[in-house]
Amino acid sequence: MKKNIIDDGFNAELVETATFAGFLEIPTVKNATYVDLTKNLLPFDQLSKTDNFSEIVHFYIHDKRFKSLIVNIKDNVEKLRKFKAVISVDCSLYYDMPLVLQMTNVYLNHQIGHYLQTQGITVIPNVRWGDERSYTRILPDEPPFAFLGYEKHGIYAVGTYGCCQSREEKHHIREGLRSMIKELEPETILVYGPMPASVFDEFKSSGVHFVHYENWTKTKRGGAYGKR
């Protein structure tokens, strides 16, 4: 019988050495100590098509394209270990998703990021939020759940590709980013996808170093990676 993700308590062994943050007990993903941010970003579903292992792997693709990693991460560790760094997974948090599903996908993102770190892989924490409930404090003495389990003052990544088009989408990206900067006090944020002025201009004086990466399809057609 094919292994089911829920047959052993959501792969509890992946977080057996983890520390947990907040009321929701989100596994902690540590900051990366050093990453060469001039490297290209490569989608997980393109691993078999490259021999350039200096690239940084990302998961800003449809969730079904990294289903194999979610179901059986251990079969993918050796593939990922070849690369210089991996941005932690990006299970979707849509602003119209039920709150419990947003929380579940935050947990999955952290579970896998933590496990990859235990395997010696350099992981850049991916930060993803949905609607205002995910980036606004629910409990007064702890961060919003979108930012639980991250250390402050690190290098983080966010994805805007495919979710920064409508006025409502831009609103949630902007407000979530404002909350992220307040809660995590980041040194550097990698942005995969568009950086519209209506969202990002107000943060230019925040002291955060933004590194912009065009989406992979656009880059393959002649765009540039790692614009500063």
Coordinates of N, CA and C in Angstrom, one line a residue:
M1 N 0.8 -1.2 0.0 CA 0.0 0.0 0.0 C 0.9 1.3 0.0
K2 N 0.5 2.2 -0.8 CA 1.3 3.4 -0.9 C 1.2 4.2 0.4
K3 N 2.3 4.7 0.9 CA 2.4 5.5 2.1 C 1.5 6.7 2.0
N4 N 0.7 6.9 3.1 CA -0.1 8.1 3.2 C 0.5 9.1 4.2
I5 N 0.4 10.4 3.9 CA 1.1 11.4 4.7 C 0.6 11.4 6.2
I6 N -0.7 10.9 6.4 CA -1.2 11.0 7.7 C -1.2 9.6 8.5
D7 N -0.5 8.6 7.9 CA -0.5 7.3 8.5 C 0.4 7.2 9.8
D8 N 1.2 8.2 10.0 CA 2.1 8.2 11.2 C 2.1 9.5 11.9
G9 N 0.9 10.2 11.9 CA 0.8 11.4 12.7 C 1.5 12.6 12.0
F10 N 1.4 12.7 10.7 CA 2.0 13.8 9.9 C 3.5 13.7 10.0
N11 N 4.1 12.5 9.8 CA 5.5 12.4 9.8 C 6.2 13.0 11.0
A12 N 5.7 12.6 12.2 CA 6.2 13.3 13.4 C 7.7 13.1 13.6
E13 N 8.3 12.1 13.0 CA 9.8 11.8 13.2 C 10.6 13.0 12.5
L14 N 10.0 13.7 11.6 CA 10.7 14.8 11.0 C 11.0 15.9 11.9
V15 N 10.3 16.0 13.0 CA 10.5 17.1 14.0 C 10.8 16.6 15.4
E16 N 11.3 15.4 15.4 CA 11.6 14.8 16.8 C 12.7 15.6 17.5
T17 N 13.6 16.3 16.8 CA 14.6 17.1 17.4 C 14.3 18.6 17.4
A18 N 13.1 19.0 17.0 CA 12.8 20.4 16.8 C 12.4 21.0 18.2
T19 N 12.6 22.4 18.2 CA 12.0 23.2 19.3 C 10.7 23.8 18.6
F20 N 9.7 24.1 19.5 CA 8.5 24.6 18.9 C 8.1 25.9 19.5
A21 N 7.5 26.7 18.6 CA 7.2 28.1 19.0 C 5.7 28.4 19.1
G22 N 5.4 29.1 20.2 CA 4.0 29.6 20.3 C 3.0 28.6 20.7
F23 N 1.8 29.1 20.9 CA 0.6 28.3 21.3 C 0.4 27.1 20.2
L24 N 0.7 27.4 19.0 CA 0.4 26.4 17.9 C 1.6 25.4 17.8
E25 N 2.7 25.6 18.5 CA 3.8 24.7 18.5 C 4.3 24.5 17.1
I26 N 4.7 25.6 16.4 CA 5.3 25.6 15.1 C 6.8 25.2 15.2
P27 N 7.3 24.2 14.4 CA 8.7 23.9 14.5 C 9.6 25.1 14.1
T28 N 10.7 25.2 14.8 CA 11.6 26.4 14.5 C 12.5 26.1 13.3
V29 N 12.6 27.0 12.4 CA 13.6 27.0 11.3 C 14.6 28.0 11.6
K30 N 15.9 27.6 11.7 CA 16.9 28.6 12.1 C 17.4 29.4 10.9
N31 N 18.0 30.5 11.2 CA 18.5 31.4 10.2 C 19.7 30.8 9.5
A32 N 19.8 31.0 8.2 CA 21.0 30.6 7.5 C 22.2 31.5 7.8
T33 N 23.3 30.9 8.1 CA 24.5 31.7 8.5 C 25.1 32.5 7.4
Y34 N 25.1 31.9 6.2 CA 25.7 32.6 5.0 C 25.1 32.0 3.7
V35 N 24.7 32.8 2.8 CA 24.2 32.4 1.5 C 24.8 33.3 0.5
D36 N 25.3 32.8 -0.7 CA 25.7 33.6 -1.8 C 24.4 34.0 -2.6
L37 N 24.0 35.2 -2.4 CA 22.7 35.6 -3.0 C 22.8 36.0 -4.5
T38 N 24.0 35.9 -5.1 CA 24.1 36.2 -6.5 C 23.7 34.9 -7.3
K39 N 23.5 33.8 -6.7 CA 23.2 32.6 -7.4 C 21.8 32.6 -7.9
N40 N 21.6 31.8 -9.0 CA 20.3 31.7 -9.6 C 19.3 30.9 -8.7
L41 N 18.0 31.2 -8.9 CA 17.0 30.4 -8.2 C 16.4 29.4 -9.2
L42 N 16.3 28.2 -8.8 CA 15.8 27.1 -9.6 C 14.6 26.4 -9.0
P43 N 13.5 26.3 -9.8 CA 12.3 25.6 -9.3 C 12.6 24.1 -9.0
F44 N 12.0 23.7 -7.9 CA 12.1 22.3 -7.5 C 11.8 21.3 -8.7
D45 N 10.8 21.6 -9.5 CA 10.4 20.7 -10.5 C 11.4 20.7 -11.7
Q46 N 12.4 21.5 -11.7 CA 13.4 21.5 -12.7 C 14.8 20.9 -12.3
L47 N 14.8 20.3 -11.2 CA 16.1 19.7 -10.7 C 16.7 18.8 -11.7
S48 N 15.9 17.9 -12.3 CA 16.5 16.9 -13.2 C 17.1 17.5 -14.5
K49 N 16.8 18.8 -14.7 CA 17.2 19.4 -16.0 C 18.4 20.3 -15.8
T50 N 19.1 20.2 -14.7 CA 20.3 21.1 -14.5 C 21.5 20.3 -14.0
D51 N 22.7 20.8 -14.3 CA 23.9 20.2 -13.7 C 24.6 21.4 -13.0
N52 N 23.9 22.5 -12.8 CA 24.5 23.6 -12.1 C 24.1 23.6 -10.6
F53 N 24.9 23.0 -9.8 CA 24.5 22.8 -8.4 C 24.8 24.0 -7.5
S54 N 25.3 25.1 -8.2 CA 25.5 26.3 -7.4 C 24.2 27.1 -7.2
E55 N 23.1 26.7 -7.9 CA 21.8 27.4 -7.8 C 21.1 27.2 -6.5
I56 N 20.2 28.1 -6.2 CA 19.4 28.0 -4.9 C 18.0 27.4 -5.4
V57 N 17.6 26.3 -4.7 CA 16.3 25.7 -5.1 C 15.2 26.4 -4.4
H58 N 14.1 26.6 -5.1 CA 12.9 27.2 -4.5 C 11.6 26.4 -4.8
F59 N 10.5 26.7 -4.1 CA 9.3 26.0 -4.3 C 8.1 27.0 -4.6
Y60 N 8.4 28.0 -5.3 CA 7.4 29.0 -5.7 C 6.7 28.5 -7.0
I61 N 6.2 27.3 -6.9 CA 5.5 26.6 -8.0 C 4.2 26.1 -7.4
H62 N 3.3 25.6 -8.3 CA 2.1 25.0 -7.8 C 2.4 23.8 -6.8
D63 N 1.6 23.8 -5.8 CA 1.9 22.8 -4.7 C 1.9 21.3 -5.3
K64 N 1.2 21.0 -6.3 CA 1.2 19.7 -6.8 C 2.5 19.3 -7.4
R65 N 3.3 20.3 -7.8 CA 4.6 20.0 -8.4 C 5.7 19.7 -7.4
F66 N 5.4 19.9 -6.1 CA 6.3 19.3 -5.1 C 5.6 18.4 -4.1
K67 N 4.6 17.8 -4.6 CA 3.8 16.8 -3.8 C 4.7 15.7 -3.4
S68 N 5.6 15.2 -4.2 CA 6.5 14.1 -3.9 C 7.4 14.4 -2.7
L69 N 7.8 15.7 -2.5 CA 8.5 16.1 -1.3 C 7.7 16.0 -0.1
I70 N 6.5 16.5 -0.2 CA 5.6 16.5 1.0 C 5.3 15.1 1.5
V71 N 5.0 14.2 0.5 CA 4.7 12.8 0.8 C 5.8 12.0 1.3
N72 N 7.0 12.2 0.7 CA 8.2 11.4 1.1 C 9.4 12.3 1.0
I73 N 9.7 13.1 1.9 CA 10.8 14.0 1.9 C 12.2 13.3 1.8
K74 N 12.2 12.2 2.5 CA 13.5 11.5 2.6 C 14.1 11.0 1.3
D75 N 13.2 10.7 0.3 CA 13.6 10.3 -1.0 C 14.2 11.5 -1.8
N76 N 14.0 12.7 -1.3 CA 14.5 13.9 -2.0 C 15.7 14.6 -1.4
V77 N 16.1 14.1 -0.2 CA 17.2 14.8 0.5 C 18.4 14.8 -0.3
E78 N 18.8 13.7 -0.9 CA 20.1 13.6 -1.6 C 20.1 14.5 -2.9
K79 N 18.9 14.7 -3.5 CA 18.9 15.6 -4.6 C 19.1 17.0 -4.2
L80 N 18.5 17.4 -3.1 CA 18.6 18.8 -2.6 C 20.0 19.1 -2.0
R81 N 20.6 18.0 -1.4 CA 21.9 18.2 -0.8 C 23.0 18.7 -1.8
K82 N 22.8 18.4 -3.0 CA 23.8 18.8 -4.1 C 23.9 20.3 -4.2
F83 N 22.8 21.0 -3.9 CA 22.8 22.5 -4.2 C 23.3 23.3 -3.0
K84 N 23.7 24.5 -3.3 CA 24.2 25.4 -2.3 C 23.3 25.8 -1.2
A85 N 22.0 25.9 -1.6 CA 21.0 26.3 -0.6 C 19.6 26.0 -1.1
V86 N 18.6 25.9 -0.2 CA 17.3 25.7 -0.5 C 16.4 26.7 0.2
I87 N 15.5 27.3 -0.5 CA 14.5 28.1 0.2 C 13.4 27.1 0.6
S88 N 13.0 27.2 1.9 CA 12.1 26.3 2.4 C 10.7 26.3 1.7
V89 N 10.0 25.2 1.8 CA 8.9 24.9 0.9 C 7.8 26.0 1.1
D90 N 6.9 26.1 0.1 CA 5.9 27.2 0.0 C 4.5 26.6 -0.2
C91 N 4.1 25.8 0.8 CA 2.7 25.3 0.7 C 1.8 26.6 0.8
S92 N 0.8 26.6 -0.1 CA 0.0 27.8 -0.3 C -0.8 28.3 0.9
L93 N -0.8 29.6 1.1 CA -1.7 30.2 2.0 C -2.5 31.3 1.3
Y94 N -3.6 31.0 0.8 CA -4.5 31.9 0.1 C -5.3 32.7 1.1
Y95 N -5.5 34.0 0.9 CA -6.2 34.8 1.8 C -7.7 34.4 2.0
D96 N -8.2 33.6 1.1 CA -9.6 33.1 1.3 C -9.7 31.7 1.8
M97 N -8.5 31.1 2.2 CA -8.5 29.8 2.8 C -9.1 29.8 4.2
P98 N -9.7 28.7 4.6 CA -10.1 28.6 6.1 C -8.8 28.7 6.9
L99 N -9.0 29.3 8.1 CA -7.9 29.6 8.9 C -7.1 28.4 9.3
V100 N -7.8 27.3 9.6 CA -7.1 26.1 10.0 C -6.2 25.5 8.9
L101 N -6.6 25.7 7.6 CA -5.7 25.3 6.5 C -4.5 26.2 6.4
Q102 N -4.7 27.5 6.6 CA -3.5 28.4 6.7 C -2.5 28.0 7.7
M103 N -3.0 27.6 8.9 CA -2.2 27.2 10.0 C -1.5 25.9 9.7
T104 N -2.2 25.0 9.1 CA -1.7 23.7 8.7 C -0.5 23.8 7.7
N105 N -0.7 24.7 6.7 CA 0.4 24.8 5.7 C 1.6 25.6 6.3
V106 N 1.4 26.5 7.3 CA 2.5 27.1 8.0 C 3.3 26.0 8.7
Y107 N 2.6 25.1 9.3 CA 3.3 24.0 10.0 C 4.1 23.1 9.0
L108 N 3.5 22.7 7.9 CA 4.1 21.9 6.9 C 5.4 22.6 6.4
N109 N 5.3 23.9 6.1 CA 6.5 24.6 5.7 C 7.6 24.5 6.6
H110 N 7.3 24.7 7.9 CA 8.3 24.6 9.0 C 8.8 23.2 9.2
Q111 N 7.9 22.2 9.2 CA 8.3 20.8 9.4 C 9.4 20.4 8.4
I112 N 9.2 20.7 7.1 CA 10.1 20.3 6.1 C 11.4 21.2 6.2
G113 N 11.2 22.5 6.4 CA 12.4 23.3 6.5 C 13.3 22.8 7.7
H114 N 12.7 22.5 8.8 CA 13.5 22.0 9.9 C 14.2 20.7 9.6
Y115 N 13.5 19.8 9.0 CA 14.1 18.5 8.7 C 15.3 18.7 7.7
L116 N 15.1 19.5 6.7 CA 16.2 19.7 5.8 C 17.5 20.2 6.5
Q117 N 17.2 21.1 7.4 CA 18.4 21.6 8.2 C 19.1 20.5 9.0
T118 N 18.3 19.6 9.5 CA 18.9 18.5 10.3 C 19.8 17.6 9.4
Q119 N 19.5 17.7 8.1 CA 20.3 16.9 7.1 C 21.5 17.6 6.6
G120 N 21.8 18.8 7.2 CA 23.0 19.5 6.7 C 22.8 20.4 5.5
I121 N 21.5 20.6 5.1 CA 21.2 21.5 4.0 C 21.0 22.9 4.4
T122 N 21.6 23.8 3.7 CA 21.5 25.3 4.0 C 20.1 25.7 3.6
V123 N 19.3 26.1 4.5 CA 17.9 26.5 4.3 C 17.7 28.0 4.5
I124 N 17.1 28.7 3.5 CA 16.7 30.0 3.7 C 15.2 30.0 4.1
P125 N 14.8 30.5 5.2 CA 13.4 30.4 5.6 C 12.5 31.2 4.6
N126 N 11.5 30.5 4.2 CA 10.4 31.1 3.4 C 9.3 31.6 4.3
V127 N 8.9 32.8 4.1 CA 7.8 33.4 4.9 C 6.6 33.6 4.0
R128 N 5.5 33.0 4.5 CA 4.3 33.0 3.7 C 3.1 33.4 4.6
W129 N 2.2 34.3 4.2 CA 1.0 34.6 5.0 C -0.2 34.6 4.0
G130 N -1.4 34.6 4.7 CA -2.6 34.6 3.9 C -3.3 35.9 4.1
D131 N -4.5 35.8 4.8 CA -5.2 37.0 5.1 C -4.7 37.7 6.4
E132 N -5.4 38.7 6.9 CA -4.9 39.5 8.0 C -4.8 38.7 9.3
R133 N -5.6 37.6 9.4 CA -5.5 36.8 10.6 C -4.2 36.1 10.7
S134 N -3.5 35.9 9.6 CA -2.2 35.2 9.7 C -1.1 36.1 10.0
Y135 N -1.2 37.4 9.7 CA -0.1 38.4 10.0 C -0.4 39.4 11.0
T136 N -1.6 39.2 11.7 CA -1.9 40.1 12.8 C -1.9 39.2 14.1
R137 N -1.5 39.8 15.2 CA -1.4 39.1 16.4 C -2.7 38.6 16.9
I138 N -2.8 37.3 17.2 CA -4.0 36.7 17.8 C -3.9 36.7 19.3
L139 N -2.7 36.4 19.8 CA -2.3 36.4 21.2 C -1.4 37.6 21.4
P140 N -1.6 38.4 22.5 CA -0.8 39.6 22.6 C 0.7 39.4 22.9
D141 N 1.0 38.2 23.4 CA 2.4 38.0 23.8 C 3.2 37.1 22.9
E142 N 2.7 36.9 21.6 CA 3.5 36.2 20.7 C 3.2 36.7 19.2
P143 N 4.1 36.5 18.3 CA 3.9 37.0 16.9 C 2.7 36.3 16.3
P144 N 2.3 36.9 15.2 CA 1.3 36.3 14.3 C 1.8 34.9 13.9
F145 N 0.9 34.0 13.6 CA 1.3 32.6 13.4 C 2.1 32.5 12.1
A146 N 2.0 33.4 11.2 CA 2.8 33.4 9.9 C 4.3 33.6 10.2
F147 N 4.6 34.1 11.4 CA 6.0 34.4 11.7 C 6.5 33.6 12.9
L148 N 5.7 32.7 13.4 CA 6.2 31.9 14.5 C 7.2 30.9 14.0
G149 N 8.2 30.6 14.9 CA 9.2 29.6 14.5 C 10.3 30.1 13.7
Y150 N 10.4 31.4 13.5 CA 11.6 32.0 12.8 C 12.4 32.9 13.8
E151 N 13.7 32.8 13.6 CA 14.6 33.7 14.4 C 14.6 35.1 13.8
K152 N 14.9 36.1 14.6 CA 15.0 37.4 14.1 C 16.3 37.7 13.4
H153 N 16.3 38.8 12.7 CA 17.5 39.4 12.1 C 18.2 38.5 11.1
G154 N 17.4 37.8 10.3 CA 18.0 36.8 9.3 C 17.8 37.2 7.9
I155 N 18.1 36.2 7.0 CA 17.8 36.3 5.6 C 16.6 35.4 5.4
Y156 N 15.6 36.0 4.8 CA 14.3 35.3 4.5 C 13.9 35.5 3.0
A157 N 13.0 34.7 2.6 CA 12.5 34.8 1.2 C 11.0 34.9 1.3
V158 N 10.4 35.6 0.3 CA 9.0 35.7 0.1 C 8.7 35.6 -1.4
G159 N 7.5 35.1 -1.7 CA 7.1 34.9 -3.1 C 5.9 35.8 -3.4
T160 N 6.0 36.5 -4.5 CA 4.9 37.3 -5.0 C 4.4 36.9 -6.3
Y161 N 5.1 35.9 -6.9 CA 4.7 35.5 -8.2 C 3.3 34.8 -8.2
G162 N 2.4 35.4 -9.0 CA 1.1 34.8 -9.2 C 0.1 35.2 -8.1
C163 N 0.6 36.0 -7.1 CA -0.3 36.4 -6.0 C -0.2 37.9 -5.7
C164 N 0.2 38.7 -6.6 CA 0.4 40.2 -6.4 C -0.2 40.9 -7.6
Q165 N -1.4 40.6 -8.0 CA -2.0 41.2 -9.2 C -3.2 42.1 -8.8
S166 N -4.2 41.6 -8.1 CA -5.3 42.4 -7.8 C -5.1 43.4 -6.7
R167 N -6.0 44.3 -6.5 CA -5.8 45.3 -5.4 C -5.8 44.6 -4.0
E168 N -6.7 43.6 -3.9 CA -6.8 42.8 -2.6 C -5.5 42.0 -2.4
E169 N -4.9 41.4 -3.4 CA -3.7 40.7 -3.2 C -2.6 41.6 -2.8
K170 N -2.5 42.7 -3.5 CA -1.4 43.7 -3.1 C -1.6 44.2 -1.7
H171 N -2.8 44.4 -1.3 CA -3.1 44.8 0.1 C -2.5 43.8 1.1
H172 N -2.8 42.6 0.9 CA -2.3 41.5 1.8 C -0.8 41.4 1.8
I173 N -0.2 41.5 0.6 CA 1.2 41.4 0.5 C 1.9 42.6 1.3
R174 N 1.4 43.8 1.1 CA 1.9 45.0 1.7 C 1.7 44.9 3.2
E175 N 0.5 44.6 3.7 CA 0.3 44.6 5.1 C 1.0 43.5 5.8
G176 N 1.1 42.3 5.1 CA 1.9 41.2 5.7 C 3.4 41.5 5.8
L177 N 3.9 42.2 4.7 CA 5.3 42.5 4.7 C 5.6 43.6 5.8
R178 N 4.7 44.5 6.0 CA 4.9 45.5 7.1 C 4.9 44.8 8.5
S179 N 4.1 43.8 8.7 CA 4.1 43.1 9.9 C 5.3 42.2 10.1
M180 N 5.7 41.6 9.0 CA 6.9 40.7 9.0 C 8.2 41.5 9.4
I181 N 8.3 42.7 8.8 CA 9.4 43.6 9.1 C 9.4 44.0 10.6
K182 N 8.2 44.3 11.1 CA 8.1 44.6 12.5 C 8.5 43.5 13.5
E183 N 8.0 42.3 13.1 CA 8.1 41.1 14.0 C 9.5 40.5 13.9
L184 N 10.1 40.4 12.7 CA 11.3 39.6 12.5 C 12.5 40.5 12.3
E185 N 12.4 41.8 12.1 CA 13.5 42.7 11.9 C 14.5 42.1 11.0
P186 N 14.1 41.8 9.8 CA 15.0 41.1 8.8 C 16.2 42.0 8.4
E187 N 17.3 41.3 8.1 CA 18.4 42.0 7.4 C 18.3 42.0 5.9
T188 N 17.8 40.9 5.4 CA 17.7 40.7 3.9 C 16.4 39.9 3.6
I189 N 15.7 40.4 2.6 CA 14.5 39.7 2.1 C 14.7 39.4 0.6
L190 N 14.7 38.1 0.2 CA 14.7 37.8 -1.2 C 13.2 37.8 -1.6
V191 N 13.0 38.4 -2.8 CA 11.6 38.5 -3.3 C 11.6 37.8 -4.7
Y192 N 10.8 36.7 -4.8 CA 10.7 36.0 -6.0 C 9.4 36.4 -6.7
G193 N 9.5 37.2 -7.8 CA 8.3 37.7 -8.4 C 8.3 39.2 -8.5
P194 N 7.1 39.8 -8.9 CA 7.1 41.2 -9.0 C 7.2 42.0 -7.7
M195 N 7.7 43.2 -7.8 CA 7.8 44.1 -6.7 C 7.2 45.4 -7.1
P196 N 5.9 45.5 -7.2 CA 5.2 46.7 -7.6 C 5.4 47.9 -6.6
A197 N 5.6 49.1 -7.1 CA 5.9 50.2 -6.3 C 4.8 50.4 -5.2
S198 N 3.6 50.2 -5.5 CA 2.5 50.4 -4.6 C 2.6 49.5 -3.4
V199 N 3.4 48.4 -3.5 CA 3.6 47.5 -2.3 C 4.9 47.8 -1.6
F200 N 6.0 47.9 -2.4 CA 7.3 47.9 -1.8 C 7.9 49.2 -1.6
D201 N 7.5 50.3 -2.2 CA 8.2 51.6 -2.1 C 8.3 52.1 -0.7
E202 N 7.3 51.9 0.1 CA 7.3 52.4 1.5 C 8.3 51.7 2.4
F203 N 8.9 50.6 1.9 CA 9.8 49.8 2.7 C 11.3 50.1 2.3
K204 N 11.5 51.0 1.4 CA 12.8 51.3 0.9 C 13.7 51.9 2.0
S205 N 13.0 52.6 2.9 CA 13.7 53.3 4.0 C 13.7 52.5 5.3
S206 N 13.3 51.3 5.2 CA 13.1 50.4 6.4 C 14.5 49.9 6.9
G207 N 15.5 50.0 6.1 CA 16.8 49.4 6.5 C 17.0 47.9 6.0
V208 N 15.9 47.4 5.4 CA 16.0 46.0 4.9 C 16.6 46.0 3.5
H209 N 17.5 45.0 3.3 CA 18.1 44.8 2.0 C 17.2 43.9 1.2
F210 N 16.6 44.4 0.1 CA 15.8 43.5 -0.7 C 16.6 43.0 -1.9
V211 N 16.5 41.8 -2.2 CA 17.1 41.2 -3.4 C 16.0 40.6 -4.3
H212 N 15.9 41.1 -5.5 CA 14.8 40.8 -6.4 C 15.2 39.7 -7.4
Y213 N 14.4 38.7 -7.5 CA 14.5 37.7 -8.5 C 13.3 37.6 -9.4
E214 N 13.5 37.7 -10.7 CA 12.4 37.6 -11.6 C 11.9 36.1 -11.5
N215 N 10.7 35.8 -11.9 CA 10.2 34.4 -12.0 C 11.1 33.7 -13.0
W216 N 11.1 32.4 -12.8 CA 12.0 31.5 -13.6 C 11.7 31.6 -15.1
T217 N 10.5 31.6 -15.5 CA 10.1 31.6 -16.9 C 10.6 32.9 -17.5
K218 N 10.4 34.0 -16.9 CA 10.8 35.3 -17.4 C 12.3 35.3 -17.5
T219 N 13.0 34.8 -16.6 CA 14.5 34.8 -16.6 C 15.0 33.9 -17.7
K220 N 14.4 32.8 -18.0 CA 14.8 31.9 -19.1 C 14.7 32.6 -20.4
R221 N 13.8 33.6 -20.5 CA 13.6 34.4 -21.7 C 14.5 35.6 -21.8
G222 N 15.4 35.8 -20.8 CA 16.3 36.9 -21.0 C 16.4 37.8 -19.8
G223 N 15.6 37.5 -18.7 CA 15.7 38.4 -17.5 C 16.9 38.2 -16.7
A224 N 17.0 38.8 -15.6 CA 18.2 38.7 -14.8 C 17.9 38.3 -13.4
Y225 N 18.7 37.5 -12.8 CA 18.5 37.1 -11.4 C 19.2 38.1 -10.5
G226 N 18.7 38.1 -9.2 CA 19.5 38.7 -8.2 C 19.7 40.2 -8.3
K227 N 18.7 41.0 -8.8 CA 18.8 42.4 -8.9 C 18.7 43.1 -7.6
R228 N 19.6 44.0 -7.3 CA 19.7 44.6 -6.0 C 19.2 46.1 -6.1

